[in-house]
Amino acid sequence: MNAHPHDQADTSVDQHAELILDLLTPTLGTLGSEQVPLADALGRVTAAPVLSPVDLPLFRNSQMDGFAVHAEDLASIPATLPIVGEVAARPGTPARLLPGTAVRIMTGAVVPDGANTVVPVEDTSVTLFTDAETVTIGRARAVGEYVRNRGSDAHAGDTLLPAGIRLGSRHLAVLAAAGITDIEVKRRLRVAVITTGAELIAPGEHALPGQVYDANGIALVAAIISAGAVVATTHRVVDDPEAMLVALEWAASTADLIVTSGGISMGDHEVVREVLGPLGAHVGHIAMQPGGPQATGEFQGVPVLGFPGNPVSTQISFEVFLAPILRALAGLPAAARHRRALSAALRSVPGKRQFLRGRIRADGRVEVVAGPGSHLVAGLAASDVLLDVPAHVIELNEGDLVETVDL
Amino acid sequence: MNAHPHDQADTSVDQHAELILDLLTPTLGTLGSEQVPLADALGRVTAAPVLSPVDLPLFRNSQMDGFAVHAEDLASIPATLPIVGEVAARPGTPARLLPGTAVRIMTGAVVPDGANTVVPVEDTSVTLFTDAETVTIGRARAVGEYVRNRGSDAHAGDTLLPAGIRLGSRHLAVLAAAGITDIEVKRRLRVAVITTGAELIAPGEHALPGQVYDANGIALVAAIISAGAVVATTHRVVDDPEAMLVALEWAASTADLIVTSGGISMGDHEVVREVLGPLGAHVGHIAMQPGGPQATGEFQGVPVLGFPGNPVSTQISFEVFLAPILRALAGLPAAARHRRALSAALRSVPGKRQFLRGRIRADGRVEVVAGPGSHLVAGLAASDVLLDVPAHVIELNEGDLVETVDL
């Protein structure tokens, strides 16, 4: 492959990533939060620490099925005590337990005032008389055994969850247990997608010569959702600047960020460049492959990222520049990176950071899938990882280590 | 802690997991598939290999902005050729290119018949005459350079995706690129949730003495969704066998699997045991902590898993017994397991496999969070991992390795 003519002026991937972060920082900083019911909170991120409104457990209760007694009555073993009743795990306040008596108690049931220990049923034997029962206890118990004290899990005012937690089932469980019904979570970033290209048609239509199916629309939507953000609106624009303006206005009215694909090359019918260039957008070239052409700008105060239109370029641009920001915002872990041995030698383009498509082999080595061409959508779909080959690398030998990024 | 009286007869965790897999296998084997539009297919699992209906790319097109020419015309360099037109990336079939002429071409545009190579714009200079233009090419090109051949990514009939792929953005991209609008995916398992307990109330209600908020309902729903399955219906049943029957009937009519919490202890008001026991359910004890009591059965042909009612027991039962099955079905990776050094010594209950709650410290060691009590929902929420301590272990020292399971 030939070097790009603007190599001297090319921005590095890291510089461009920083530029994008700077562009988005005001938006990210003012996203704010919203109140959602617990049932809608799975996967959302806590906006503030959540304090417990109650003690957990709410009341002193039994850890076992057995008998609630006064520990003092077990001073000499075996001890036989009359059974004066039963406390089940159900609403109600049991009567105070008098010394020298026992009450049958179920797991989770209120331990009666007066009682200070629970003897598990397996350490007891019950004798039934005509009109009464006694329990004989064969093992002494210390005060408090098998008793779950009120507040022993959390006290009212304790922090149940810190801010910044991505809510999973165990987090929702403790909120529900504390009687909480709604929770303040960070608002998700709303992203608008505009794909451009005179050659694009929707899957399902009949492709005439020169037409291609729009893969970027669905890929960007899926990538945005996978990265924990929300799709605000999607548009497909051919090469009409008027239509592009309408799409941008619609997008800017509903989204926090606009992502476009295509329309930023050097050609004559480049609608993103044509519409956003005069508004101050920067259309430049990054020292990377694929994904060289990149644009950044704003439309009516909403940041715009312009990705190149080749489907592989679009998707890799998203993974490299936007996914890390969206994932961090959504409390998702960054894509995993590993150093792996190459299954075969490879050559890379000097001066460009290459993101090759690869697959992990059974022996743990990584092999390159398909070529570097930015049109190889099937090759990308068959890949598990990107190989991140630094700009200074010209060739690597079989067995050399290369950094991979999980897809 | 005391040993459970039925230790001799306790089933191991692995035996019980196998029993559950046997119980669910007929259901899993007959789940079948369904056709969904691409827009609804993110995260679904391909039910069959997907073959390409078309060649990709659909037509021979240019990889660069530049000039399409006959490579033979570049035999002597520099070569100057008249520019006879322009091909943009838009619908239409360009005229055949005659030898000795060049046509301006954009990335992605149809390469005209006759042309067999593309010269990038940066290797050319254009001269404008009054009524014509010529291009002077400073570098020879081999046949086929910068030309993307039809079918060079995939041929019609090639497998674009194998069966069993969990669909991410790059998979949807290649399907869309091939013009595919709908895809056959595995049906997701529909799980019904029935929480039981006379003490349960919904979060938001006022808790009387003896009442606790139902944490299991929301925790099970969230865990089911997180594991890639679907919640068919949810019910909260106090301790009325009639109400339990109604809930089970509703659940069986709509779900592939019913999960219950609570109602399987030795107490008198154990509604799951009471209703399902006479129908042949097995209510037993597993050599694990928490989560000892476990039930398995069927209701009107639908498998039922009965988890214990303590919230921590319920959640850990789900993680240990059901999450691995659901995740595998949904194409999700199993929860990550690591061996980590303990930050402090711990004692475990002999004869029981313990799942302690833990947190990874900055130094990479794992520390136990809160106690082993199955009521400690705040402790579980504060944990990142479970420590999987084998049944034969009685104590471990600081620095000993223990297996952890990511939550």
mmCIF file with all atom_site columns, C-alpha atoms in Angstrom, chain B residues 78 141 163 214 253 331 353:
data_model
loop_
_atom_site.group_PDB
_atom_site.id
_atom_site.type_symbol
_atom_site.label_atom_id
_atom_site.label_alt_id
_atom_site.label_comp_id
_atom_site.label_asym_id
_atom_site.label_entity_id
_atom_site.label_seq_id
_atom_site.pdbx_PDB_ins_code
_atom_site.Cartn_x
_atom_site.Cartn_y
_atom_site.Cartn_z
_atom_site.occupancy
_atom_site.B_iso_or_equiv
_atom_site.pdbx_formal_charge
_atom_site.auth_seq_id
_atom_site.auth_comp_id
_atom_site.auth_asym_id
_atom_site.auth_atom_id
_atom_site.pdbx_PDB_model_num
ATOM 1 C CA . PRO B 1 78  ? 4.756   9.443   -16.951 1.00 0.00 ? 78  PRO B CA 1
ATOM 2 C CA . ARG B 1 141 ? 0.356   0.233   -11.368 1.00 0.00 ? 141 ARG B CA 1
ATOM 3 C CA . ALA B 1 163 ? -24.789 -21.278 14.068  1.00 0.00 ? 163 ALA B CA 1
ATOM 4 C CA . ASP B 1 214 ? -39.434 -8.869  48.774  1.00 0.00 ? 214 ASP B CA 1
ATOM 5 C CA . SER B 1 253 ? -49.049 -21.633 30.627  1.00 0.00 ? 253 SER B CA 1
ATOM 6 C CA . GLY B 1 331 ? -24.136 -17.430 23.982  1.00 0.00 ? 331 GLY B CA 1
ATOM 7 C CA . ARG B 1 353 ? -19.168 -26.197 49.845  1.00 0.00 ? 353 ARG B CA 1
#
